[in-house]
Short mmCIF file of C-alpha atoms and ligand atoms in Angstrom, two decimals:
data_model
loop_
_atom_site.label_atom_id
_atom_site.label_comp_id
_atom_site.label_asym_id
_atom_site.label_seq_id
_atom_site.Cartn_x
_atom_site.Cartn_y
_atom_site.Cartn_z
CA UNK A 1 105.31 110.48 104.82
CA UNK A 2 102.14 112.08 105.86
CA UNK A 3 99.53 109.78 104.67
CA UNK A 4 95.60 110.19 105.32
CA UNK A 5 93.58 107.06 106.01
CA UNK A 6 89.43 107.08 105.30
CA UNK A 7 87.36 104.67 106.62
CA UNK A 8 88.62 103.16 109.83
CA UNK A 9 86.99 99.65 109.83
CA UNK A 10 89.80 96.56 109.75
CA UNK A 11 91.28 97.16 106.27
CA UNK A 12 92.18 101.25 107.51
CA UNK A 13 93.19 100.39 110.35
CA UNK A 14 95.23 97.58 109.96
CA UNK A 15 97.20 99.45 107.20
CA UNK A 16 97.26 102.50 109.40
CA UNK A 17 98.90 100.87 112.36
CA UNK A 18 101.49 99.14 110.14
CA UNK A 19 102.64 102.18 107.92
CA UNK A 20 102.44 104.06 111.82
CA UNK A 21 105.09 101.32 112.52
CA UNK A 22 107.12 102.38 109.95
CA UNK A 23 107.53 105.26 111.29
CA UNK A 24 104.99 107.45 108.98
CA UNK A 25 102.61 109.95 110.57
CA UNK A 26 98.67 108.82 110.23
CA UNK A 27 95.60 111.28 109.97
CA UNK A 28 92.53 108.42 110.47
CA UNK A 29 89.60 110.04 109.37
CA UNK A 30 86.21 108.75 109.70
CA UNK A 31 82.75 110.17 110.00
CA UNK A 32 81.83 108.05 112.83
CA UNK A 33 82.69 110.54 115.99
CA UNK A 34 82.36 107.82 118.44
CA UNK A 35 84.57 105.40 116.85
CA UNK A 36 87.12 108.46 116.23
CA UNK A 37 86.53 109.61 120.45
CA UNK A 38 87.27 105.52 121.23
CA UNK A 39 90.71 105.72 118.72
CA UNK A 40 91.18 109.15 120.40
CA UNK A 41 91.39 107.38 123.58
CA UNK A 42 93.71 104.69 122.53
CA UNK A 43 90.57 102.28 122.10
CA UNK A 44 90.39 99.83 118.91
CA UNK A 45 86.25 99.38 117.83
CA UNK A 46 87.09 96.02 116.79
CA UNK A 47 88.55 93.23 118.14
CA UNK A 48 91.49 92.23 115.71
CA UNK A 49 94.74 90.44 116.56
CA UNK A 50 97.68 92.61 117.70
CA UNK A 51 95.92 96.07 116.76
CA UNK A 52 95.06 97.28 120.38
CA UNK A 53 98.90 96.49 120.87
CA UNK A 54 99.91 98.19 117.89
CA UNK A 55 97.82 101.45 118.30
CA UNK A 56 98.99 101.64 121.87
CA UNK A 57 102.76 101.73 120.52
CA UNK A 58 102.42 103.40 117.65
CA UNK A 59 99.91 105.87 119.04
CA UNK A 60 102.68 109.14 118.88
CA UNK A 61 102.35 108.67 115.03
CA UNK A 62 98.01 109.22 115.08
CA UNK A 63 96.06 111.98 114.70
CA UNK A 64 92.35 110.90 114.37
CA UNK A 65 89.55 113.12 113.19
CA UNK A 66 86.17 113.58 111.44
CA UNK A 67 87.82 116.35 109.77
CA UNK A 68 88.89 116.03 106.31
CA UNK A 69 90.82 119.45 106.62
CA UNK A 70 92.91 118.15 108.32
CA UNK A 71 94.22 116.20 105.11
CA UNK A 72 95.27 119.23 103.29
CA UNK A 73 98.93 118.43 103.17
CA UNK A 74 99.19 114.94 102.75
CA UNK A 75 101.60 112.94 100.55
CA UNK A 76 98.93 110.46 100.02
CA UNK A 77 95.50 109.42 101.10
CA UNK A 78 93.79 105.94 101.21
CA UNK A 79 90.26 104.94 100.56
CA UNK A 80 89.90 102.35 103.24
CA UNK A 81 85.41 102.80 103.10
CA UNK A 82 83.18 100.51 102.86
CA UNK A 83 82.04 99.37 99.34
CA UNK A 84 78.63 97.01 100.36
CA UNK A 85 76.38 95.54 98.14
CA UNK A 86 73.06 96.63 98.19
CA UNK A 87 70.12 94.61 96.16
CA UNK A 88 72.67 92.66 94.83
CA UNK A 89 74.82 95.38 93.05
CA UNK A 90 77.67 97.32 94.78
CA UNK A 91 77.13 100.33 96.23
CA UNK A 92 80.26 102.53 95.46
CA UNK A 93 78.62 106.11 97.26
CA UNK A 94 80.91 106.19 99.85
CA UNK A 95 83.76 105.89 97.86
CA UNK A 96 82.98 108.45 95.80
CA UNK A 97 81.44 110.75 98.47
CA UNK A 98 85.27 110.62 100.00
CA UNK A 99 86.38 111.39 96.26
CA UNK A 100 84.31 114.69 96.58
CA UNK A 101 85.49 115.63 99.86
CA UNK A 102 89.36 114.62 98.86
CA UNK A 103 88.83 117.01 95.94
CA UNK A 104 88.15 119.83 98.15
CA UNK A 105 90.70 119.57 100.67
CA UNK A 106 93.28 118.68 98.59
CA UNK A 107 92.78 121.56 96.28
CA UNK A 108 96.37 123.37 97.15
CA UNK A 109 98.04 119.55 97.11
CA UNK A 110 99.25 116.82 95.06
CA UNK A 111 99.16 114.20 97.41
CA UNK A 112 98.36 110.64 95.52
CA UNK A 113 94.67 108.95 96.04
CA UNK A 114 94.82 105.07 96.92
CA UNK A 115 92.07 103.45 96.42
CA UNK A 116 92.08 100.26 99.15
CA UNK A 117 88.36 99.04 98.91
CA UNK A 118 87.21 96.76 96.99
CA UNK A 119 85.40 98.91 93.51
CA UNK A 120 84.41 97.00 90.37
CA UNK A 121 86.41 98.25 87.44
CA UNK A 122 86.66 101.41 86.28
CA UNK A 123 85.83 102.99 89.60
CA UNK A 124 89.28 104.25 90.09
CA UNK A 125 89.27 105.90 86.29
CA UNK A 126 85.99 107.53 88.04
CA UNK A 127 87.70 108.80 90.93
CA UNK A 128 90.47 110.47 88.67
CA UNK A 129 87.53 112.47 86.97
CA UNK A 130 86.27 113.67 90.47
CA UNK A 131 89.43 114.20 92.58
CA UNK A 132 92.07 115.13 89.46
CA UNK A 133 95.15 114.15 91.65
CA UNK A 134 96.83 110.95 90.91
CA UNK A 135 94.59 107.89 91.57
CA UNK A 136 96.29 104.20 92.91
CA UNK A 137 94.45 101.03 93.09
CA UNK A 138 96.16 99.02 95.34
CA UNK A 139 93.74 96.75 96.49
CA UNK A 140 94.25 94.52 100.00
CA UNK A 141 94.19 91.17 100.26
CA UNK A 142 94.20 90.52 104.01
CA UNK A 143 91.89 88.05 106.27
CA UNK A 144 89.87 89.52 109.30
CA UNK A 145 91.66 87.66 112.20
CA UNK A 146 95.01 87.97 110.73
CA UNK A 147 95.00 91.64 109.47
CA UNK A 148 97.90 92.98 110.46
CA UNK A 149 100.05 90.05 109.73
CA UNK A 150 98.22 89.69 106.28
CA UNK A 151 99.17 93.83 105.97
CA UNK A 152 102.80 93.25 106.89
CA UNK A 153 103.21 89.70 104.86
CA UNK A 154 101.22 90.08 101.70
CA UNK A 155 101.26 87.29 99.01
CA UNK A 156 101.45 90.03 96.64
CA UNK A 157 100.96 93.83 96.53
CA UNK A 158 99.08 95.06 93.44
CA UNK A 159 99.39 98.51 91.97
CA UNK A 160 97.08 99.83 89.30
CA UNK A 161 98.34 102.87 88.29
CA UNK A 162 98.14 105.40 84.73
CA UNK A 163 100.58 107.36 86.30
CA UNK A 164 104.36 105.52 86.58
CA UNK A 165 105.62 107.72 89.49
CA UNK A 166 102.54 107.37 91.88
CA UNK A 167 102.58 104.18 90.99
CA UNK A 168 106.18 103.85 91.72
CA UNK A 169 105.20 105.84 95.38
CA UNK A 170 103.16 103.34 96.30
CA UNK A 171 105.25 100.34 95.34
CA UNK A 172 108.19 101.90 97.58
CA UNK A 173 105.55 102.47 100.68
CA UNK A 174 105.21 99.00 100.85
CA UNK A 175 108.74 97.62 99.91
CA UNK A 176 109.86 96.70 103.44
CA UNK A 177 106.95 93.84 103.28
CA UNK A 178 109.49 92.37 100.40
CA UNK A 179 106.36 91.43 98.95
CA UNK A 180 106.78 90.34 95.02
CA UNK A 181 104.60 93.45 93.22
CA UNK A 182 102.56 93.28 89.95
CA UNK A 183 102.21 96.18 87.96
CA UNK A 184 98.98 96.42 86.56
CA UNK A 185 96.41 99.27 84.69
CA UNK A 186 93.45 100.25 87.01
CA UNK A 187 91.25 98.00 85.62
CA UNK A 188 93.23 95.09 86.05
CA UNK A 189 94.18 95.92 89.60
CA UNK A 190 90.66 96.24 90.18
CA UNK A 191 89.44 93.21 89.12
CA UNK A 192 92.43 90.98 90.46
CA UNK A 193 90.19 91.30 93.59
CA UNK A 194 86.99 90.16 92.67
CA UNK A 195 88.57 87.22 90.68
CA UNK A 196 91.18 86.30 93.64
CA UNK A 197 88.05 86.42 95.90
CA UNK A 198 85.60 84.64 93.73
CA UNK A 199 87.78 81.87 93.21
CA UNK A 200 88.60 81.60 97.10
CA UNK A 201 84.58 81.37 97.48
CA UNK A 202 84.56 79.09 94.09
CA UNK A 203 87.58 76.57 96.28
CA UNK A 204 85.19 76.53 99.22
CA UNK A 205 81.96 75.84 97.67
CA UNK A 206 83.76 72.88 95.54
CA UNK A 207 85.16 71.39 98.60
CA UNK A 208 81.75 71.67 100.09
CA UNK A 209 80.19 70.12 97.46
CA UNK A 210 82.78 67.27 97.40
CA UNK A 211 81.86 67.15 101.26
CA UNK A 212 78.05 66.14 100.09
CA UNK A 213 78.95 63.25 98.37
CA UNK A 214 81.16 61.81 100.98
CA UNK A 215 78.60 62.36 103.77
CA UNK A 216 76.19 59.73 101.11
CA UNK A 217 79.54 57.12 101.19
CA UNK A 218 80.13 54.37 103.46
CA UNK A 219 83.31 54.98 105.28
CA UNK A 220 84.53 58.33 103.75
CA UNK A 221 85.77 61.74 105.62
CA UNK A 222 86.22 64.89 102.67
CA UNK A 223 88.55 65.69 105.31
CA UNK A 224 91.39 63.07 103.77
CA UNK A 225 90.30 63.74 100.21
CA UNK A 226 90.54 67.72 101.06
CA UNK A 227 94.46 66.97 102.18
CA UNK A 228 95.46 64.68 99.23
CA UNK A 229 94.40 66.68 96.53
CA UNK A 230 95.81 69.72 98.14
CA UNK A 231 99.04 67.95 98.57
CA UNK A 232 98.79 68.58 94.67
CA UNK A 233 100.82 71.91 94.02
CA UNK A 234 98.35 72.98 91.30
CA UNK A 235 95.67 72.67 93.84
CA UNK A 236 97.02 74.05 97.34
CA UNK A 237 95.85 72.62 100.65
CA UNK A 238 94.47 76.28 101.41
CA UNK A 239 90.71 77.05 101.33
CA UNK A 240 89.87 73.65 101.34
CA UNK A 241 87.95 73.08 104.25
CA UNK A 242 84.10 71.87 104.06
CA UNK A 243 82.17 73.57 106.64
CA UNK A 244 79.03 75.24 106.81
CA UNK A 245 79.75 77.76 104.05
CA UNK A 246 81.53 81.00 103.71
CA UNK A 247 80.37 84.31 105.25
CA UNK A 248 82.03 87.97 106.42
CA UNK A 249 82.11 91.08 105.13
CA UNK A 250 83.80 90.14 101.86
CA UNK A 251 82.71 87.19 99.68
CA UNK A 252 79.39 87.07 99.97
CA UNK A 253 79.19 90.77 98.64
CA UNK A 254 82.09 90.45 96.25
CA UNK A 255 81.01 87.72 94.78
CA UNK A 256 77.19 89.04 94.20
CA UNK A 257 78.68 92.03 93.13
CA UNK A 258 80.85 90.93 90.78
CA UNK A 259 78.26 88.78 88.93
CA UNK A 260 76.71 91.82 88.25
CA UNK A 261 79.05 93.61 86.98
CA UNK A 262 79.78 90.80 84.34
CA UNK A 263 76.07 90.63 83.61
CA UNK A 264 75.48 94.20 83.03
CA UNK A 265 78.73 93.82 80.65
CA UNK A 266 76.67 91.03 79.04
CA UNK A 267 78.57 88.41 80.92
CA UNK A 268 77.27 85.43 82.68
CA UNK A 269 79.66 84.06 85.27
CA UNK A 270 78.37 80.71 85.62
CA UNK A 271 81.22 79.63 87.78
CA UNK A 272 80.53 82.14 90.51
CA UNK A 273 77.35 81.87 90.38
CA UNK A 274 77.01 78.01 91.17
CA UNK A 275 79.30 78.79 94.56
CA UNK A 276 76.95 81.42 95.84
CA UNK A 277 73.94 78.42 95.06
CA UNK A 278 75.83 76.00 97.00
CA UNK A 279 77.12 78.14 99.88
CA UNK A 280 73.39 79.62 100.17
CA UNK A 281 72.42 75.90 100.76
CA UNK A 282 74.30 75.00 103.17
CA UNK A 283 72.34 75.94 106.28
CA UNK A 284 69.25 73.57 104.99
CA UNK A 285 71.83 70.76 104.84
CA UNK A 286 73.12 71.66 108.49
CA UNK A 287 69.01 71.73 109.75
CA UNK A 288 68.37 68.13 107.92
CA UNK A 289 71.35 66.74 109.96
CA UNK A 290 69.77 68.21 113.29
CA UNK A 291 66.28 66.91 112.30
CA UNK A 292 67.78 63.40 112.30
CA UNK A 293 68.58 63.65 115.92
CA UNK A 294 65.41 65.78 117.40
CA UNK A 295 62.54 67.23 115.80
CA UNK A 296 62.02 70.19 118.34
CA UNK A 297 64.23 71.44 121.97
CA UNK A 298 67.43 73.32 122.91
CA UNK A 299 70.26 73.89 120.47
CA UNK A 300 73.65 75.50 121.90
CA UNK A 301 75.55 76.99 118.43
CA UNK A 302 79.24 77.29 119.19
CA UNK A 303 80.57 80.24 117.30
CA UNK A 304 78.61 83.00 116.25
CA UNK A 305 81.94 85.11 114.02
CA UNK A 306 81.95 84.75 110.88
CA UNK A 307 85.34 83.08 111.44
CA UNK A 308 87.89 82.38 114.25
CA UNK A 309 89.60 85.32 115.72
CA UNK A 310 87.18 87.95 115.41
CA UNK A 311 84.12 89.48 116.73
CA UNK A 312 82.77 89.85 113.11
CA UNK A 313 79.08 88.61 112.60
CA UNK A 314 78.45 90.77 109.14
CA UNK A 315 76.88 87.62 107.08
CA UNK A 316 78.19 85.11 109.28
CA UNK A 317 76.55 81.66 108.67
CA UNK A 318 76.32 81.01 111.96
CA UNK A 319 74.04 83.86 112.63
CA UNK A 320 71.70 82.36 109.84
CA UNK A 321 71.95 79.65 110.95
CA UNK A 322 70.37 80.42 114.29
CA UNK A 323 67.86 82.56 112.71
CA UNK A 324 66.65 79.30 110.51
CA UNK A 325 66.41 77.30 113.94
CA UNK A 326 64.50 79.50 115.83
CA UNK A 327 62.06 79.59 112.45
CA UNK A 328 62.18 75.82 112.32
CA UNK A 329 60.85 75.96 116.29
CA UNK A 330 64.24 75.41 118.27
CA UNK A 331 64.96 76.97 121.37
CA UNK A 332 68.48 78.86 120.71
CA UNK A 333 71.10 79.09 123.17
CA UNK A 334 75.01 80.23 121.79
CA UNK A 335 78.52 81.37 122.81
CA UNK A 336 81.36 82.64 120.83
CA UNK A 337 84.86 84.00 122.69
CA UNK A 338 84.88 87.20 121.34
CA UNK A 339 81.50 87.75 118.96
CA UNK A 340 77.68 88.67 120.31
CA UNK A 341 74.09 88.96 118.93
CA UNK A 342 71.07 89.54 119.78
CA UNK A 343 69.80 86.68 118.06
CA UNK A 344 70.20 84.13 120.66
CA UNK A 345 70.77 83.82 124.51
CA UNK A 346 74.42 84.17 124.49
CA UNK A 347 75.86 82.07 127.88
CA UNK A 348 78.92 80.47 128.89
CA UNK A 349 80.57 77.52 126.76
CA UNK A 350 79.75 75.09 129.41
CA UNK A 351 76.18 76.25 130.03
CA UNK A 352 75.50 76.21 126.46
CA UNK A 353 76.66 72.81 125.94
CA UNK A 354 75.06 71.92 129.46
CA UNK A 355 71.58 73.47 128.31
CA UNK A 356 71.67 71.56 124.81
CA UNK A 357 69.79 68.30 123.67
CA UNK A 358 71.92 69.19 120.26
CA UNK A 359 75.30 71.13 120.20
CA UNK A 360 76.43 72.58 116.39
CA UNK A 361 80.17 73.94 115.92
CA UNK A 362 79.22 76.71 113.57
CA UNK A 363 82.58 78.55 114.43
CA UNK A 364 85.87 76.88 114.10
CA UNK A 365 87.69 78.95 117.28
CA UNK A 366 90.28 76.70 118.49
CA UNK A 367 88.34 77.08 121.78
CA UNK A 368 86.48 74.67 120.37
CA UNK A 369 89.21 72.05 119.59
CA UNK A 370 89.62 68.78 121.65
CA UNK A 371 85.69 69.20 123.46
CA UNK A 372 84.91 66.20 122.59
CA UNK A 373 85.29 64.39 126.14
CA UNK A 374 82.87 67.57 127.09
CA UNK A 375 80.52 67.00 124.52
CA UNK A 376 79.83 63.30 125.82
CA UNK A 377 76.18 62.11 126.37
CA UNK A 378 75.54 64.94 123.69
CA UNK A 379 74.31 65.27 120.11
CA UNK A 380 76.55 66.96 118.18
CA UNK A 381 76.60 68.30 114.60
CA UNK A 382 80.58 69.44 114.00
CA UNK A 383 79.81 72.06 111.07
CA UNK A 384 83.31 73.27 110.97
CA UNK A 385 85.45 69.46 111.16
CA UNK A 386 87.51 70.22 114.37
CA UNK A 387 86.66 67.46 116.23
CA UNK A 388 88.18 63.87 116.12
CA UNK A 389 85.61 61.44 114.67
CA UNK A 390 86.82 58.57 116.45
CA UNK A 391 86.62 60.15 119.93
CA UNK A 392 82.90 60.98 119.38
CA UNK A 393 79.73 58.58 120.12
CA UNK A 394 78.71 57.41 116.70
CA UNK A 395 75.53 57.87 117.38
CA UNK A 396 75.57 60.66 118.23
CA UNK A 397 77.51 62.42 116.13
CA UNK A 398 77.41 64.12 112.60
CA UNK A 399 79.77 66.00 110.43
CA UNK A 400 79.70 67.88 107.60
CA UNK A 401 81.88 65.67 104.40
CA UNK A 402 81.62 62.51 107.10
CA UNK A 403 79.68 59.62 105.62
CA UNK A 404 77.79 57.10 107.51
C1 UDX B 1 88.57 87.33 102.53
C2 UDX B 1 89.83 87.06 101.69
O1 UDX B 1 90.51 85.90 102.20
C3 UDX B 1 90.75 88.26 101.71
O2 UDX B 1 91.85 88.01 100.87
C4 UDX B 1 89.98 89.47 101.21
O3 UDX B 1 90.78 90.61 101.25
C5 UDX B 1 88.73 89.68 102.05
O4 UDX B 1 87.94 88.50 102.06
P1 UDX B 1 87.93 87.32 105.11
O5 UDX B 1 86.57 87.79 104.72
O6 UDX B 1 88.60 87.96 106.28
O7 UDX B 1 88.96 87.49 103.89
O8 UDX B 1 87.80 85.78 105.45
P2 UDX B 1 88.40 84.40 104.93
O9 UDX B 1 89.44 83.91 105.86
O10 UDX B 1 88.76 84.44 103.51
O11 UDX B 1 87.13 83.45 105.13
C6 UDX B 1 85.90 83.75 104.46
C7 UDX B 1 84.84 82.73 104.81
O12 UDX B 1 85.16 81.47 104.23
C8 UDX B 1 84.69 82.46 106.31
O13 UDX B 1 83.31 82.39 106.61
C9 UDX B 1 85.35 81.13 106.52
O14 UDX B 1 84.80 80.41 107.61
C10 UDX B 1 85.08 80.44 105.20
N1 UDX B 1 86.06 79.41 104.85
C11 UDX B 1 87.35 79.75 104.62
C12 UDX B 1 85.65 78.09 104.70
O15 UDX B 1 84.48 77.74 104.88
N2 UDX B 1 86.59 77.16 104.33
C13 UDX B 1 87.88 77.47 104.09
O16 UDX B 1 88.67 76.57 103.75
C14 UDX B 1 88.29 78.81 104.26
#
């Protein structure tokens, strides 16, 4: 098929470089000329696992444009924009900005609209108004740092559709993934996102508040209780780690957003609304830690991604992390493999653990794994529960979910 892709951040162009593998031809459009000139020239703008590989191979099947003309005879285009949140409601302009330019170009054309960001519900039934073609949710589900193999190995591939046969389009698009697929009105498919997100951010923030308790216990690591109850099928062992909180591009604003949306419906989401409180107090629980060591001097943060295995920093804790220590007086000094910011002096791993009177693992790379031998003669606050308690200086070391 010919299928048009708008918006080339992660979620475009991970699903543009797989459905390119599959051998269908890819018009990436995006209004950013000097990320289309970089794709132009083979160059990925972000750092993501395997897609400077993938573009490279599957570059014969890309045409990349600002031009929306150039979508005129599509089969079928995806919404892959950005949906932020701005003063704590989303901000679905760009989505329907595309939706007015889609309706132009695809006057002569009944290629099928899918919408891929995340939109509250009813934005799709929206969408339909403006653009008239068919309209798709099909909303993705896939982790920055693992995009492509999230793309190509989806849990489960959702299609909202009031239409049966552009639903049934999109369902066969993505059959080779052998993916199970739920069927599902727009509405639904809309808001299978928010709640699959919300209660990812909802697992975290209980683990992390689990994590506060143990760190008051004699003798007790939420590290153990985090693998026995996920041992429970009911519970999973996934999204279970205590850490400094959860950041990135998607549940901070999802969940914000989503809250409300439910309130404006006359809706309080209580549940939601407690894990934002708790992940937004995270970083004062990471500062008290480093207080109990020093009061003022040199800080090296490892990681400054919002996770492993990107160069991501949009609402990374890390970053605010840094910005609340160089409030609270301390000099800054950090290094992440892939991510920078202007925030602090970013140096070398062993400079910035060289430099420190106090090192924090904000970032769990796996770069970071087994320093502990490194990190001796250091203080060390392990926000992210890679490294082996019983090789560190007790002393000298703290961990978020480890009690005394
Ligand atoms: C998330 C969803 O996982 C994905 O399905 C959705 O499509 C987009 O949002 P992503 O933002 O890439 O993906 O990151 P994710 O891997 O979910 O991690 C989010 C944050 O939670 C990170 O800051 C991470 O460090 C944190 N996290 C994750 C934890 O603190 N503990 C965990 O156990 C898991």
């Amino acid at each position: 098929m010919k299928i048009g892709i708008v918006g080339l951040g992660v979620v475009g162009l991970a699903t543009g470089v797989v459905l390119a593998e599959q051998g269908h031809k890819i018009i990436g459009v995006d209004i950013d000329q000097n990320k289309v000139k970089g794709l132009e020239c083979k160059r990925s703008p972000i750092y993501e696992p395997g897609l400077q590989e993938m573009l490279e191979r599957y570059f014969h099947n890309f045409t990349f444009t600002t031009d929306y003309g150039l979508l005129s005879n599509t089969d079928l285009v995806f919404i892959t924009v950005s949906t932020p949140t701005i003063d704590g409601k989303i901000y679905l302009g760009y989505v329907f900005d595309v939706a007015k330019r889609l309706r132009d170009v695809l006057k002569r054309n009944d290629a099928i609209v899918v919408i891929k960001s995340t939109v509250v519900p009813g934005t799709a039934r929206k969408v339909k108004e403006i653009v008239k073609n068919d309209v798709v949710s099909n909303p993705e589900f896939l982790r920055e740092g693992s995009a492509i193999l999230d793309t190509k190995n989806p849990d489960r591939i959702v299609i909202g559709s009031e239409n049966k046969e552009a639903g049934d389009l999109v369902e066969n698009l993505w059959k080779f993934t052998n993916a199970p697929v739920i069927r599902a009105t727009w509405e639904e498919a809309e808001m299978i996102k928010y709640a699959a997100n919300s209660f990812l951010a909802v697992k975290i923030s209980f683990i992390n508040e689990i994590a506060n308790v143990c760190e008051k216990l004699k003798d007790c690591d939420v590290t153990v209780i985090a693998k026995a109850i996920g041992m429970d099928k009911r519970i999973s062992p996934y999204f279970l780690n205590a850490g400094i909180g959860w950041g990135g591009s998607c549940f901070p604003k999802d969940t914000q957003a989503i809250v409300s949306f439910a309130r404006d419906l006359g809706e309080e989401l209580k549940i939601v609304e407690a894990a934002i409180k708790v992940n937004n107090e995270r970083i004062k629980r990471v500062v008290s830690m480093l207080k109990g060591f020093i009061k003022e001097g040199n800080v090296c943060v490892l990681g400054v991604a919002f996770k492993p295995n990107t160069d991501d920093t949009r609402e990374s804790v890390a970053l605010k992390l840094i910005k609340t220590l160089k409030s609270e007086g301390y000099k800054v000094v950090a290094y992440d493999p892939k991510a920078i910011t202007n925030e602090a002096k970013m140096v070398g791993l062993d400079e910035c653990i060289r430099i420190a009177d106090v090192v924090i693992i904000a970032t769990e790379w796996d770069e970071f794994k087994g320093l502990e031998e490194k990190l001796r003669g250091k203080f060390v606050i392990d926000g992210r529960r890679i490294l082996d308690p019983s090789k560190m200086e007790k002393e000298k070391f703290k961990a978020v979910g480890l009690g005394e």
